[in-house]
Coordinates of C-alpha atoms in Angstrom, one line a residue:
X9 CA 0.0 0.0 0.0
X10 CA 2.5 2.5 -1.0
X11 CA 2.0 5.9 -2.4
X12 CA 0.6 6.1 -6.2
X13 CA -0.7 8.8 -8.3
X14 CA -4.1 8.7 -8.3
X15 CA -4.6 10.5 -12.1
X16 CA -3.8 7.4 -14.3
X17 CA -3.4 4.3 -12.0
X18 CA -5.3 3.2 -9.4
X19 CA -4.0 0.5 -6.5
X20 CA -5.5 -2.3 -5.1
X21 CA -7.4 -1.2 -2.1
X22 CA -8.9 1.5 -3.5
X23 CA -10.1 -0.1 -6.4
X24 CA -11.4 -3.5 -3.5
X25 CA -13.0 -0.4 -1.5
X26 CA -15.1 0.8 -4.8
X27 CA -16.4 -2.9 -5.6
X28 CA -17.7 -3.1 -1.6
X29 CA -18.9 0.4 -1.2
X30 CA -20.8 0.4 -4.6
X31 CA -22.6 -3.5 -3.3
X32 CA -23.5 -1.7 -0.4
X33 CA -25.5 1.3 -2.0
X34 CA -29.1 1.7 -3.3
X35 CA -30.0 1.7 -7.2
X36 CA -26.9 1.6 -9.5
X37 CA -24.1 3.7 -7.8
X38 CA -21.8 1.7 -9.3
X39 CA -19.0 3.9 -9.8
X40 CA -17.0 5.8 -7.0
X41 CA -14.7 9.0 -7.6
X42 CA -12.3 9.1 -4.3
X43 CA -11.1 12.5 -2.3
X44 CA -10.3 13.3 0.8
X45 CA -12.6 14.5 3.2
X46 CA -16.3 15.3 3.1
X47 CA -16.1 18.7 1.9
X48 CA -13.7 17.8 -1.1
X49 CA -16.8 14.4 -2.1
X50 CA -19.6 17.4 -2.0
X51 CA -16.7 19.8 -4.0
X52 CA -16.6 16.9 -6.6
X53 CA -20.3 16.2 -6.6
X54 CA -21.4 19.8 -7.6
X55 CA -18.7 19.2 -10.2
X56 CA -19.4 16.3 -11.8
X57 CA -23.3 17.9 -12.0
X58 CA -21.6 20.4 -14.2
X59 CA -19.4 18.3 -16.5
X60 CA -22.5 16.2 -16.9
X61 CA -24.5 19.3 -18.0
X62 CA -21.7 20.4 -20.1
X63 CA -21.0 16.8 -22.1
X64 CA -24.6 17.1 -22.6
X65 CA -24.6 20.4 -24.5
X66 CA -26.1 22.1 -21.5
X67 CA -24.2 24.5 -20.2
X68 CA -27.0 26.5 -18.8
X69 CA -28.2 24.2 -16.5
X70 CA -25.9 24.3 -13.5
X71 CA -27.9 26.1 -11.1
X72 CA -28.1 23.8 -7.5
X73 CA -30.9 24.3 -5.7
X74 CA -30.3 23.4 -1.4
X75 CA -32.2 24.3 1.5
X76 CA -32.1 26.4 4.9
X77 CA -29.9 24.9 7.8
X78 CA -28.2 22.6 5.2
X79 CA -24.4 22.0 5.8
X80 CA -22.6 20.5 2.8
X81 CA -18.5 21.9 3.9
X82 CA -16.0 24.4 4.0
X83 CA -14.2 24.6 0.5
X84 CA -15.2 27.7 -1.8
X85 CA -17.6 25.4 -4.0
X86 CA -18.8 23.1 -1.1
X87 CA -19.6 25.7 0.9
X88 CA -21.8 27.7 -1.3
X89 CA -24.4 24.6 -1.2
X90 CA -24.5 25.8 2.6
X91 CA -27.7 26.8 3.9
X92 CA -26.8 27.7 7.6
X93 CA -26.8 31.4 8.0
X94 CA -23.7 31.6 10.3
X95 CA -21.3 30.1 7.6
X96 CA -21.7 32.6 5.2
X97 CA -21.6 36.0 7.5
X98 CA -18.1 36.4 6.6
X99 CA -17.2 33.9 4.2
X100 CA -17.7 35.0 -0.3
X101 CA -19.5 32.3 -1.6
X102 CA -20.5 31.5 -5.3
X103 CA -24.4 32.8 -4.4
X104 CA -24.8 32.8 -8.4
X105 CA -24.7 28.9 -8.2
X106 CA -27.1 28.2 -5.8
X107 CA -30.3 28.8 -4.9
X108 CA -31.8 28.1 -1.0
X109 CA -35.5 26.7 -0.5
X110 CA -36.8 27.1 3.0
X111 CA -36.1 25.4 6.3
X112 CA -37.8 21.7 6.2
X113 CA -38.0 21.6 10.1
X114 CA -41.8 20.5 10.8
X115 CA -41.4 22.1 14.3
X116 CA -41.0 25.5 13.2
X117 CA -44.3 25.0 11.2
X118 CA -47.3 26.8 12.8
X119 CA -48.9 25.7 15.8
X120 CA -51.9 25.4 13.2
X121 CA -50.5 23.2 10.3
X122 CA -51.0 19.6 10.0
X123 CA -47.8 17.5 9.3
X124 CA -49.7 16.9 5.6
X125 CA -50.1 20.5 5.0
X126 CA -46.2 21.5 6.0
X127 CA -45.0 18.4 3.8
X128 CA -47.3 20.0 0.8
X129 CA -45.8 23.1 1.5
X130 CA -42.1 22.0 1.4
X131 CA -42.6 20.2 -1.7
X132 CA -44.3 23.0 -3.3
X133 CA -41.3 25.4 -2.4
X134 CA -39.1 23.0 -4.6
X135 CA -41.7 23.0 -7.5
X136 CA -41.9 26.6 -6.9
X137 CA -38.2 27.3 -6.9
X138 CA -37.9 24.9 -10.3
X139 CA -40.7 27.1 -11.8
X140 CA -39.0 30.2 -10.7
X141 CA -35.6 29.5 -12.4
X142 CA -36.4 27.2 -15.1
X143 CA -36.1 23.6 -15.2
X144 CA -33.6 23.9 -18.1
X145 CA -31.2 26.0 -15.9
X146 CA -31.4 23.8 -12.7
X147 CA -28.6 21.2 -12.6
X148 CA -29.2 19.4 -9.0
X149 CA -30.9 19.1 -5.8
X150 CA -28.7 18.8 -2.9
X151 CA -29.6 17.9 0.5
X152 CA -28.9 15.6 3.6
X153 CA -31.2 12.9 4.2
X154 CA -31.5 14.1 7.8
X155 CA -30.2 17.7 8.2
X156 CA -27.3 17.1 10.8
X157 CA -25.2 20.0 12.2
X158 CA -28.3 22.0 10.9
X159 CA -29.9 20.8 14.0
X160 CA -31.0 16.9 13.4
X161 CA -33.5 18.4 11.1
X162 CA -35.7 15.1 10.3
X163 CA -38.2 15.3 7.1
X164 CA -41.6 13.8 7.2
X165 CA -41.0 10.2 5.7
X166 CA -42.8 11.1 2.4
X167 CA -40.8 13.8 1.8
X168 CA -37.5 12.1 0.3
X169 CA -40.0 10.2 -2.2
X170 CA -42.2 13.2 -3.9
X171 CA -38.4 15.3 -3.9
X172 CA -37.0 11.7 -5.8
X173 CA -40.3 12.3 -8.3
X174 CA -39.8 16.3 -9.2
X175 CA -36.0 15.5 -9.8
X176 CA -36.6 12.8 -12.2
X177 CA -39.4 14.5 -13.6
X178 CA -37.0 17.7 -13.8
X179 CA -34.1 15.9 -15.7
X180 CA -32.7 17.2 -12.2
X181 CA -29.6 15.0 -10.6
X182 CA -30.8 14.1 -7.1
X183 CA -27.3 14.4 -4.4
X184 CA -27.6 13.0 -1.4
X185 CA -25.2 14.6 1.1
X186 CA -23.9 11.2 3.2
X187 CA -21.2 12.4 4.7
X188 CA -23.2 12.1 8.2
X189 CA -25.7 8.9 7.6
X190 CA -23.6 6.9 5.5
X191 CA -22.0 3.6 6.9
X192 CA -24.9 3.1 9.8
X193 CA -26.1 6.6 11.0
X194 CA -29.4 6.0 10.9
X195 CA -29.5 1.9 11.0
X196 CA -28.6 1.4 7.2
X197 CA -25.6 1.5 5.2
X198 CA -26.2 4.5 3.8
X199 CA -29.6 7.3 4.7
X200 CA -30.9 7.1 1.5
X201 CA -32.0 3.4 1.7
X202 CA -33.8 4.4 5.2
X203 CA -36.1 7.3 2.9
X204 CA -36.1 4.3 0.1
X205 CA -34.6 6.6 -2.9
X206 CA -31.7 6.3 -5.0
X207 CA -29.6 9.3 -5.7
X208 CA -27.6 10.0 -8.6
X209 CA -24.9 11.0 -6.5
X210 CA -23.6 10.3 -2.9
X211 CA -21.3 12.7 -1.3
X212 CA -19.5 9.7 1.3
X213 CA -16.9 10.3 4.1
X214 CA -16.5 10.5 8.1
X215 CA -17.6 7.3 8.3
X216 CA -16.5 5.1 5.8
X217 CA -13.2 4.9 8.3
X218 CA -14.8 5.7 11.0
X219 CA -12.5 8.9 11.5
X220 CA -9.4 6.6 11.6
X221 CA -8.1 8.3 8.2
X222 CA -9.0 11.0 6.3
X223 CA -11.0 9.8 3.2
X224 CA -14.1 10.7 1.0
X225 CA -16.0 10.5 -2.2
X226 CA -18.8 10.6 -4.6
X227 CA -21.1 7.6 -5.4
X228 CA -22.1 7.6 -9.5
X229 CA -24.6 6.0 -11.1
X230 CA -24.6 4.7 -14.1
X231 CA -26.9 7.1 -16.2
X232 CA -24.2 10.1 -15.2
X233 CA -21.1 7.7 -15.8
X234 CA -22.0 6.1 -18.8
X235 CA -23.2 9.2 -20.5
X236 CA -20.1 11.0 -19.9
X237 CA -18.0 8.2 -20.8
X238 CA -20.0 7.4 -24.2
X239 CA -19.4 11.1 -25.0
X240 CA -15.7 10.5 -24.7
X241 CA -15.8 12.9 -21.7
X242 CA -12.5 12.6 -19.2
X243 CA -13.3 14.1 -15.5
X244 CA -9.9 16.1 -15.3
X245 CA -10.6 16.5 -11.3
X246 CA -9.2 15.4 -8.6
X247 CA -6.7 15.4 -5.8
X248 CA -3.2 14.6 -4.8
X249 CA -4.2 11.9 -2.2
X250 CA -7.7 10.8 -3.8
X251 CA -7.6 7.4 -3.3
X252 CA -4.9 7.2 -1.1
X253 CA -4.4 3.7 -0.6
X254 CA -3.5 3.4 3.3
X255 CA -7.2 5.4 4.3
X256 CA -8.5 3.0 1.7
X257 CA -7.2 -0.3 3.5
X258 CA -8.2 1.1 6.5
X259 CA -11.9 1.7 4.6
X260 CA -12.0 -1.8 4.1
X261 CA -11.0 -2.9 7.5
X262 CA -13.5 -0.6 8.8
X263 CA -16.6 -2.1 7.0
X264 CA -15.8 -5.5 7.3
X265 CA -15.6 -5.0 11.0
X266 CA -18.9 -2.9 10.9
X267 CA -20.5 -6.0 8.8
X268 CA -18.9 -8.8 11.3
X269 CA -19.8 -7.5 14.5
X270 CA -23.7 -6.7 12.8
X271 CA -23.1 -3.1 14.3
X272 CA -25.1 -1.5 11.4
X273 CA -27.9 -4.2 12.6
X274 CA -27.7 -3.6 16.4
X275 CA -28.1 0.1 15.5
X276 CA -31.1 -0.2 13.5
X277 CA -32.8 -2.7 15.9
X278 CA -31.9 -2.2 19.3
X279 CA -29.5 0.7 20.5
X280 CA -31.3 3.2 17.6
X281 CA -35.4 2.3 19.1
X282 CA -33.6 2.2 22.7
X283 CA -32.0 5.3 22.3
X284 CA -35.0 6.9 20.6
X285 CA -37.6 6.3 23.7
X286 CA -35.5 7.4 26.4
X287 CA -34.1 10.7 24.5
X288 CA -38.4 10.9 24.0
X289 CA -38.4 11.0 27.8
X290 CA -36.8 14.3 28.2
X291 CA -39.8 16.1 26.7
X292 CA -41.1 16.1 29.9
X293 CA -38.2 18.9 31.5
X294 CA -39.6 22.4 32.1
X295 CA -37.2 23.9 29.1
X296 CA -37.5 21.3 26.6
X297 CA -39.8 21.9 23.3
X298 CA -39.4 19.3 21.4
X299 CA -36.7 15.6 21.3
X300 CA -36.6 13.8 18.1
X301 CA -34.1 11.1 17.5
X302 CA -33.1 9.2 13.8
X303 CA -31.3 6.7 14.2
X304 CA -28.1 7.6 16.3
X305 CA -28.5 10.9 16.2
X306 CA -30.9 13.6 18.1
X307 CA -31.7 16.9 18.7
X308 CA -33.5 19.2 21.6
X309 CA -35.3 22.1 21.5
X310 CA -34.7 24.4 24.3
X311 CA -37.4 26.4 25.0
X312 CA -38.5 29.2 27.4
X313 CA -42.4 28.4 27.8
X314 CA -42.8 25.2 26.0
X315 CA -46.3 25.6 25.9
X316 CA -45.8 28.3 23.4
X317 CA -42.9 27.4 22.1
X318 CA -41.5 30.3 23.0
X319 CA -37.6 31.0 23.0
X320 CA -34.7 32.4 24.9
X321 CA -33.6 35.7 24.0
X322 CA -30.8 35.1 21.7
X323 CA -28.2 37.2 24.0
X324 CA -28.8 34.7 26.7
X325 CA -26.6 32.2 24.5
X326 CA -28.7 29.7 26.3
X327 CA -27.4 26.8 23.7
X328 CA -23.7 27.9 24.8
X329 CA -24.2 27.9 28.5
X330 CA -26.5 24.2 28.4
X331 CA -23.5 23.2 26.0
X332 CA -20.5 23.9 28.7
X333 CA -22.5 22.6 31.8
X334 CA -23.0 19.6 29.6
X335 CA -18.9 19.3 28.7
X336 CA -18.2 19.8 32.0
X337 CA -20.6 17.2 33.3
X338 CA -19.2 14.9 31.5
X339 CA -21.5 14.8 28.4
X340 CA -20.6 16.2 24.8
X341 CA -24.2 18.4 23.5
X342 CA -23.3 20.2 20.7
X343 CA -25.2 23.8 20.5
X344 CA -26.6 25.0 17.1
X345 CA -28.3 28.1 18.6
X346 CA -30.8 27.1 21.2
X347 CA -31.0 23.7 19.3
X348 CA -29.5 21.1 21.0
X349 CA -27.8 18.0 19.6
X350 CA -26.1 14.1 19.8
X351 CA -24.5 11.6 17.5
X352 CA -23.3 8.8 20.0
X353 CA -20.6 5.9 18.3
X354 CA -22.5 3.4 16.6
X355 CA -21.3 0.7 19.5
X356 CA -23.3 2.4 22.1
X357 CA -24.9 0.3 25.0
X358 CA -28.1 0.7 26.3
X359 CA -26.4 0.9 29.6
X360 CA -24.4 4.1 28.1
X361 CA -27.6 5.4 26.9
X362 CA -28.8 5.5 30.6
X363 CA -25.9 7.8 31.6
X364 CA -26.0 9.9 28.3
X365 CA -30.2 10.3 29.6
X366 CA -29.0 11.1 33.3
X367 CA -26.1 13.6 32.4
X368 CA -28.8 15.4 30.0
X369 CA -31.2 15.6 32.5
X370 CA -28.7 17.1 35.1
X371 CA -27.6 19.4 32.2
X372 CA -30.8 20.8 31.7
X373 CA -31.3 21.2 35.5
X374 CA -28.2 23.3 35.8
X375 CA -29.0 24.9 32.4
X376 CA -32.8 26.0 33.6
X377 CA -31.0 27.5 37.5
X378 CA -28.2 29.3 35.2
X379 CA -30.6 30.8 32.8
X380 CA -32.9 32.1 36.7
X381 CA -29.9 33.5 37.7
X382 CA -29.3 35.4 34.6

């Protein structure tokens, strides 16, 4: 596993880690374009939308449409498919290449709105947006099957479907931002088999090593690979260390353990339902709105009157202080705003559960006599 160039070679681990990640993925994402980190797989996914367009004689459509909260990376391209407010207040972005639909976080509908009227309105926004700028101009949708560092932003579960039906109808490329839920997030190999669609891209990293190396990439399928290789079209992208072939054996050593010790299986099955009903329990603390759970990963709405919904003024940095009680108790919350948020290892017991649900409940205790005192 030494060092090769990655532009016209390819060694064997990487090319063993394509054949197992593309078995593992739905539809026909048979091809997979290596990088390095998540950032850099999202980079190359917007790209590849482009190249597509432009083998195709359609060098108009390139326009990506994402959403509010989204979080898709940090390098100039990647991060222009960001929808989180905070990542763009100092940072240029490309804002001619994107365009941002509205939050999709059915507890910031109104009080008034059935769960079928918010999902009818979030698919309209997309049909809207398409409308709006043209279907002839509009390259992708980009989004995360469950928003993460937005705040665990979970989608109705007939929402992935109707956005799988506009795309197609669209002659839109669905991308599916994995980088989160792929390799057992949310109790499958990859999110977009829990919401039952099949991209045309996957962005992949974080945890296809589990951490242990940097690595990334995009999944294909085979209507964009085939058409840009019938076309003669060479992909003239990439990256010194794409494909690097040390973070590609360790890939490999990393999903066969995943697969032998049926971790994937005890997520989806026990620790993720476990996990689920007692982070439901904390609903019932005096400054909670709202818990919702997917998988291994959750989310808590800290609220001032929760029978209104009410929040925190936003100078009481109330997500900051429950955050640094919660580090120093012991617990790692992550704070985005007054939103609060988990993604545990996917080898969690229940009996680590228990103290993650008895630290969070002291947390909040401490949180709700800070925010008195204030």
């Amino acid at each position: 596993i030494p060092y090769y160039s990655p532009w016209n070679m390819s060694a064997a681990p990487s090319a063993l880690l394509a054949k197992k990640i593309a078995e593992l993925t739905p539809g026909d994402l048979n091809h997979v374009f290596f990088t390095t980190c998540g950032s850099t797989a999202v980079d190359s996914a917007v790209r590849f939308v482009h190249f597509y367009n432009n083998v195709l004689g359609r060098p108009q459509k390139k326009k990506v449409i994402s959403r509010e909260k989204s979080y898709h990376g940090s390098t100039y391209l990647s991060a222009t498919m960001c929808g989180k407010e905070r990542d763009k207040d100092w940072m240029d972005t490309a804002n001619e290449l994107v365009h941002i639909i509205p939050d999709v976080n059915p507890s910031r509908s109104p009080e008034s709105m059935s769960l079928e009227d918010f999902l009818d309105e979030k698919i309209a926004d997309l049909e809207t947006a398409i409308q709006t700028l043209g279907a002839e101009n509009v390259g992708a949708f980009i989004a995360e099957p469950v928003l993460a560092s937005g705040g665990v932003i979970i989608p109705p579960e007939t929402y992935w479907p109707a956005i799988q039906r506009i795309c197609d109808d669209n002659e839109i490329l669905l991308v599916a931002d994995e980088v989160v839920t792929g390799f057992g997030r949310l109790g499958e190999w990859f999110g977009s088999t829990t919401y039952k669609i099949k991209p045309d891209l996957i962005a992949f990293a974080k945890g296809v090593t589990s951490g242990y190396l940097p690595l990334g990439g995009v999944l294909v399928n085979d209507k964009v690979a085939d058409t840009i290789i019938a076309k003669g079209g060479e992909f003239t992208h990439g990256f010194t260390y794409s494909g690097h072939p040390v973070s590609c054996a360790v890939a490999i050593a990393n999903i066969k353990a995943l697969a032998e010790d049926n971790v994937i299986e005890t997520v989806k099955d026990h620790t993720a339902p476990y996990l689920a009903k007692r982070w439901q329990s904390l609903i019932d603390h005096p400054i909670v709105g709202e818990a919702r759970a997917r998988g291994l990963v959750a989310a808590l709405e800290i609220c001032k009157d929760k029978n209104t919904g009410t929040r925190f003024a936003a100078e009481q940095n109330v997500g900051s202080l429950c955050r640094d009680l919660a580090i120093e108790n012991g617990l790692v919350l992550r704070a985005v705003g007054d939103t609060m948020i988990i993604a545990p290892p996917l080898i969690i017991t229940h009996e680590q559960i228990d103290e993650l649900i008895t630290k969070a409940i002291s947390t909040l205790d401490a949180t709700a006599a800070a925010v008195q005192r204030i």
